[in-house]
Amino acid sequence: MLVYVSLLWATEALPLHVTALLVPFLTVMLGVMRSPGQSHSQLGAGDASKAVFSAMFSSVIMLLLGGFALAAALSKHDIARIIASWVLSKAGTNPRTVLLAYMLVATFASMWISNVAAPVLCFSLIKPILRTLPNGSTFAPCLIIGIALASNVGGMASPISSPQNIIAIDTMHPPPSWFQWFAVSIPVCLLCDLGIWLLLLAVYKPHKTTPSIHQTRFTSESLNPRQLYVCGVCVLTILLWCFESSLSFIVGDMGIVAIIPLVLLFGFPKILSKEDFNNFLWTVVILAMGGIALGRAVDSSGLLHELASRIEAFVDGFPLFGVLCVFCALILVCCTFISHTVGSLIILPIVSEVGARLPEPHSRLLVMGSALMASGAMGLPVSGFPNMNAIMLEDTLGNPYLTTMDFFKAGIPASVVAYFVIITVGYGVMSLLRF
């Protein structure tokens, strides 16, 4: 079943969310669920159904929905655009500075409105710049691919910035606090952005074809009461998520906190409406639920134990750093060709089990490093939504700004930059935090 579902996800023979819906059906029909006791006997269809459905809707899914609510409110009420426009108006006219500013804005936006919505926002902001560039300017493809790569990097930045982070949190026991996640992800993201920025300057040399560009204008406007309300809800929710470990005796876990923005934002139709709720990325939610169900089935059946034993034998004698390098390389290759989320769904449970079997267990370190690397796999146009969005952009004559060759000469090296940052700086910070 694992091979069958993985092939369907990898080839997209069926839509990803449809394959995810097959997981609980196949799990029960094939009788793969086993009792958790020593007998490890096969569960009947009724007990198996209860087990798999109880696993599918977890606190992690509520965290995903809470993140969607914050992203929808920030986008609908123009808060994300206002913040981004203000930052970009300070970037000046030097193409080097403007490129770095847009990349940092894309990464920051991805932290809160997801790395699906962030590139859409940034690409809308650069249209006035693209229209004023001279013919033959390399700044246009450089800026577009820079935003796409930075949005991928932003997928590492917070627990709600991409589905693979949600999957990683569900796999890690105990899950990291938001402070711990930021302590690892923010240095990694900043160094990745700086490394990719230098790479793009070396590849495209935009300052030679475009000495200066028109400065982004920002019209100062005061926030209205609805925007202030949304900002207050967002700040409250993020603070509660950050201090969740200290408040666990009250709120339980992050999933309960995620109910707060859902109630406060949807409780007032003028803030978020039923249509906004319907516009959530429900396919991503179903995909995450299917992945959790698959993980439970693989674990319950004993297959996860068997796979981990084989991989453990392969990495036997490797230091922890070497094991991290192996898994990061594996997920980098896989997620370059298939969805970041799908790659994480398949690989992260195995990574967790192998990490738990090491002489000194470091399951959480390996899972988080692998999850960050999933977002860092950005070498091809199909490697993540930001890349797909970028390669579809066209100029006024209908010519695409980017080609596949742009990703070969910039995307693949950018993935290598991310790999080395994660296995060095990321590994160092995670070791200091005793992951």
Short mmCIF file of N, CA and C in Angstrom, two decimals, residues 54-119:
data_model
loop_
_atom_site.label_atom_id
_atom_site.label_comp_id
_atom_site.label_asym_id
_atom_site.label_seq_id
_atom_site.Cartn_x
_atom_site.Cartn_y
_atom_site.Cartn_z
N SER A 54 -9.53 8.66 13.93
CA SER A 54 -9.12 9.46 15.09
C SER A 54 -7.74 10.06 14.89
N ALA A 55 -6.90 9.38 14.11
CA ALA A 55 -5.56 9.91 13.82
C ALA A 55 -5.60 11.05 12.81
N MET A 56 -6.55 11.01 11.89
CA MET A 56 -6.56 11.96 10.78
C MET A 56 -6.86 13.39 11.23
N PHE A 57 -7.79 13.55 12.19
CA PHE A 57 -8.08 14.91 12.65
C PHE A 57 -7.39 15.12 13.98
N SER A 58 -6.29 15.84 13.93
CA SER A 58 -5.47 16.03 15.13
C SER A 58 -5.25 17.52 15.36
N SER A 59 -4.51 17.83 16.42
CA SER A 59 -4.21 19.23 16.72
C SER A 59 -3.40 19.88 15.61
N VAL A 60 -2.65 19.07 14.88
CA VAL A 60 -1.85 19.60 13.77
C VAL A 60 -2.75 20.15 12.66
N ILE A 61 -3.87 19.47 12.40
CA ILE A 61 -4.81 19.95 11.40
C ILE A 61 -5.45 21.26 11.85
N MET A 62 -5.75 21.39 13.14
CA MET A 62 -6.28 22.65 13.65
C MET A 62 -5.26 23.77 13.51
N LEU A 63 -3.98 23.45 13.73
CA LEU A 63 -2.92 24.45 13.55
C LEU A 63 -2.88 24.93 12.11
N LEU A 64 -3.06 24.02 11.18
CA LEU A 64 -3.08 24.36 9.75
C LEU A 64 -4.26 25.29 9.46
N LEU A 65 -5.44 24.98 10.00
CA LEU A 65 -6.62 25.81 9.76
C LEU A 65 -6.45 27.19 10.40
N GLY A 66 -5.85 27.24 11.59
CA GLY A 66 -5.59 28.53 12.22
C GLY A 66 -4.65 29.38 11.39
N GLY A 67 -3.63 28.75 10.81
CA GLY A 67 -2.71 29.47 9.93
C GLY A 67 -3.40 30.00 8.69
N PHE A 68 -4.32 29.20 8.12
CA PHE A 68 -5.08 29.64 6.96
C PHE A 68 -5.93 30.86 7.30
N ALA A 69 -6.52 30.87 8.51
CA ALA A 69 -7.38 31.99 8.92
C ALA A 69 -6.56 33.29 9.03
N LEU A 70 -5.38 33.20 9.65
CA LEU A 70 -4.53 34.39 9.76
C LEU A 70 -4.12 34.89 8.38
N ALA A 71 -3.72 33.97 7.49
CA ALA A 71 -3.30 34.36 6.15
C ALA A 71 -4.44 35.02 5.39
N ALA A 72 -5.64 34.46 5.49
CA ALA A 72 -6.79 35.02 4.78
C ALA A 72 -7.10 36.43 5.27
N ALA A 73 -7.04 36.65 6.59
CA ALA A 73 -7.35 37.98 7.13
C ALA A 73 -6.29 39.00 6.74
N LEU A 74 -5.01 38.62 6.82
CA LEU A 74 -3.94 39.55 6.46
C LEU A 74 -4.00 39.93 4.99
N SER A 75 -4.39 39.00 4.14
CA SER A 75 -4.48 39.29 2.70
C SER A 75 -5.75 40.08 2.37
N LYS A 76 -6.88 39.65 2.91
CA LYS A 76 -8.16 40.29 2.57
C LYS A 76 -8.18 41.75 2.97
N HIS A 77 -7.60 42.08 4.09
CA HIS A 77 -7.66 43.46 4.59
C HIS A 77 -6.39 44.26 4.25
N ASP A 78 -5.62 43.77 3.29
CA ASP A 78 -4.48 44.51 2.71
C ASP A 78 -3.35 44.77 3.68
N ILE A 79 -3.34 44.10 4.81
CA ILE A 79 -2.28 44.35 5.79
C ILE A 79 -0.94 43.88 5.27
N ALA A 80 -0.92 42.72 4.63
CA ALA A 80 0.33 42.19 4.07
C ALA A 80 0.88 43.12 3.00
N ARG A 81 -0.02 43.64 2.14
CA ARG A 81 0.43 44.54 1.07
C ARG A 81 0.98 45.84 1.64
N ILE A 82 0.33 46.40 2.65
CA ILE A 82 0.76 47.67 3.25
C ILE A 82 2.16 47.52 3.85
N ILE A 83 2.36 46.44 4.60
CA ILE A 83 3.67 46.21 5.22
C ILE A 83 4.75 46.03 4.16
N ALA A 84 4.43 45.21 3.14
CA ALA A 84 5.41 44.95 2.08
C ALA A 84 5.75 46.22 1.31
N SER A 85 4.73 47.03 0.99
CA SER A 85 4.97 48.26 0.23
C SER A 85 5.82 49.24 1.03
N TRP A 86 5.58 49.32 2.33
CA TRP A 86 6.37 50.23 3.16
C TRP A 86 7.84 49.82 3.18
N VAL A 87 8.09 48.52 3.35
CA VAL A 87 9.47 48.04 3.38
C VAL A 87 10.16 48.30 2.04
N LEU A 88 9.46 47.99 0.95
CA LEU A 88 10.08 48.12 -0.38
C LEU A 88 10.32 49.57 -0.76
N SER A 89 9.53 50.50 -0.21
CA SER A 89 9.76 51.92 -0.52
C SER A 89 11.07 52.42 0.06
N LYS A 90 11.63 51.70 1.02
CA LYS A 90 12.90 52.07 1.65
C LYS A 90 14.10 51.47 0.92
N ALA A 91 13.87 50.66 -0.11
CA ALA A 91 14.95 49.91 -0.75
C ALA A 91 15.80 50.74 -1.69
N GLY A 92 15.30 51.90 -2.11
CA GLY A 92 16.08 52.75 -3.00
C GLY A 92 15.97 52.35 -4.46
N THR A 93 16.98 52.72 -5.26
CA THR A 93 16.95 52.46 -6.70
C THR A 93 18.06 51.53 -7.17
N ASN A 94 18.96 51.14 -6.28
CA ASN A 94 20.04 50.22 -6.67
C ASN A 94 19.46 48.82 -6.87
N PRO A 95 19.66 48.20 -8.05
CA PRO A 95 19.06 46.88 -8.31
C PRO A 95 19.51 45.81 -7.33
N ARG A 96 20.74 45.90 -6.83
CA ARG A 96 21.20 44.91 -5.85
C ARG A 96 20.37 45.00 -4.57
N THR A 97 20.19 46.23 -4.09
CA THR A 97 19.44 46.44 -2.85
C THR A 97 17.97 46.08 -3.01
N VAL A 98 17.41 46.46 -4.15
CA VAL A 98 16.00 46.16 -4.42
C VAL A 98 15.77 44.65 -4.48
N LEU A 99 16.67 43.93 -5.12
CA LEU A 99 16.55 42.47 -5.20
C LEU A 99 16.56 41.86 -3.80
N LEU A 100 17.50 42.27 -2.96
CA LEU A 100 17.58 41.72 -1.61
C LEU A 100 16.33 42.09 -0.80
N ALA A 101 15.84 43.31 -0.97
CA ALA A 101 14.65 43.74 -0.23
C ALA A 101 13.44 42.88 -0.60
N TYR A 102 13.24 42.66 -1.89
CA TYR A 102 12.11 41.84 -2.32
C TYR A 102 12.25 40.40 -1.83
N MET A 103 13.44 39.87 -1.82
CA MET A 103 13.65 38.50 -1.35
C MET A 103 13.32 38.39 0.14
N LEU A 104 13.76 39.37 0.93
CA LEU A 104 13.48 39.34 2.37
C LEU A 104 11.99 39.51 2.65
N VAL A 105 11.33 40.38 1.86
CA VAL A 105 9.89 40.55 2.02
C VAL A 105 9.16 39.25 1.68
N ALA A 106 9.58 38.57 0.60
CA ALA A 106 8.95 37.31 0.22
C ALA A 106 9.12 36.25 1.31
N THR A 107 10.30 36.19 1.90
CA THR A 107 10.55 35.23 2.98
C THR A 107 9.71 35.55 4.20
N PHE A 108 9.67 36.84 4.57
CA PHE A 108 8.89 37.24 5.75
C PHE A 108 7.40 37.00 5.52
N ALA A 109 6.91 37.34 4.33
CA ALA A 109 5.50 37.12 4.04
C ALA A 109 5.15 35.64 4.08
N SER A 110 6.07 34.80 3.62
CA SER A 110 5.83 33.35 3.63
C SER A 110 5.68 32.81 5.05
N MET A 111 6.30 33.49 6.02
CA MET A 111 6.19 33.04 7.41
C MET A 111 4.75 33.07 7.89
N TRP A 112 3.95 34.04 7.39
CA TRP A 112 2.64 34.28 7.98
C TRP A 112 1.49 34.02 7.01
N ILE A 113 1.68 34.25 5.72
CA ILE A 113 0.56 34.01 4.79
C ILE A 113 0.86 32.83 3.88
N SER A 114 1.85 32.02 4.23
CA SER A 114 2.23 30.79 3.53
C SER A 114 3.06 31.10 2.29
N ASN A 115 3.86 30.12 1.89
CA ASN A 115 4.69 30.32 0.70
C ASN A 115 3.90 30.06 -0.57
N VAL A 116 2.59 29.92 -0.46
CA VAL A 116 1.72 29.88 -1.64
C VAL A 116 1.22 31.29 -1.95
N ALA A 117 0.78 32.02 -0.92
CA ALA A 117 0.25 33.36 -1.13
C ALA A 117 1.33 34.43 -1.26
N ALA A 118 2.48 34.21 -0.59
CA ALA A 118 3.53 35.25 -0.57
C ALA A 118 4.05 35.60 -1.97
N PRO A 119 4.40 34.61 -2.82
CA PRO A 119 4.89 35.00 -4.15
C PRO A 119 3.84 35.70 -5.00
#
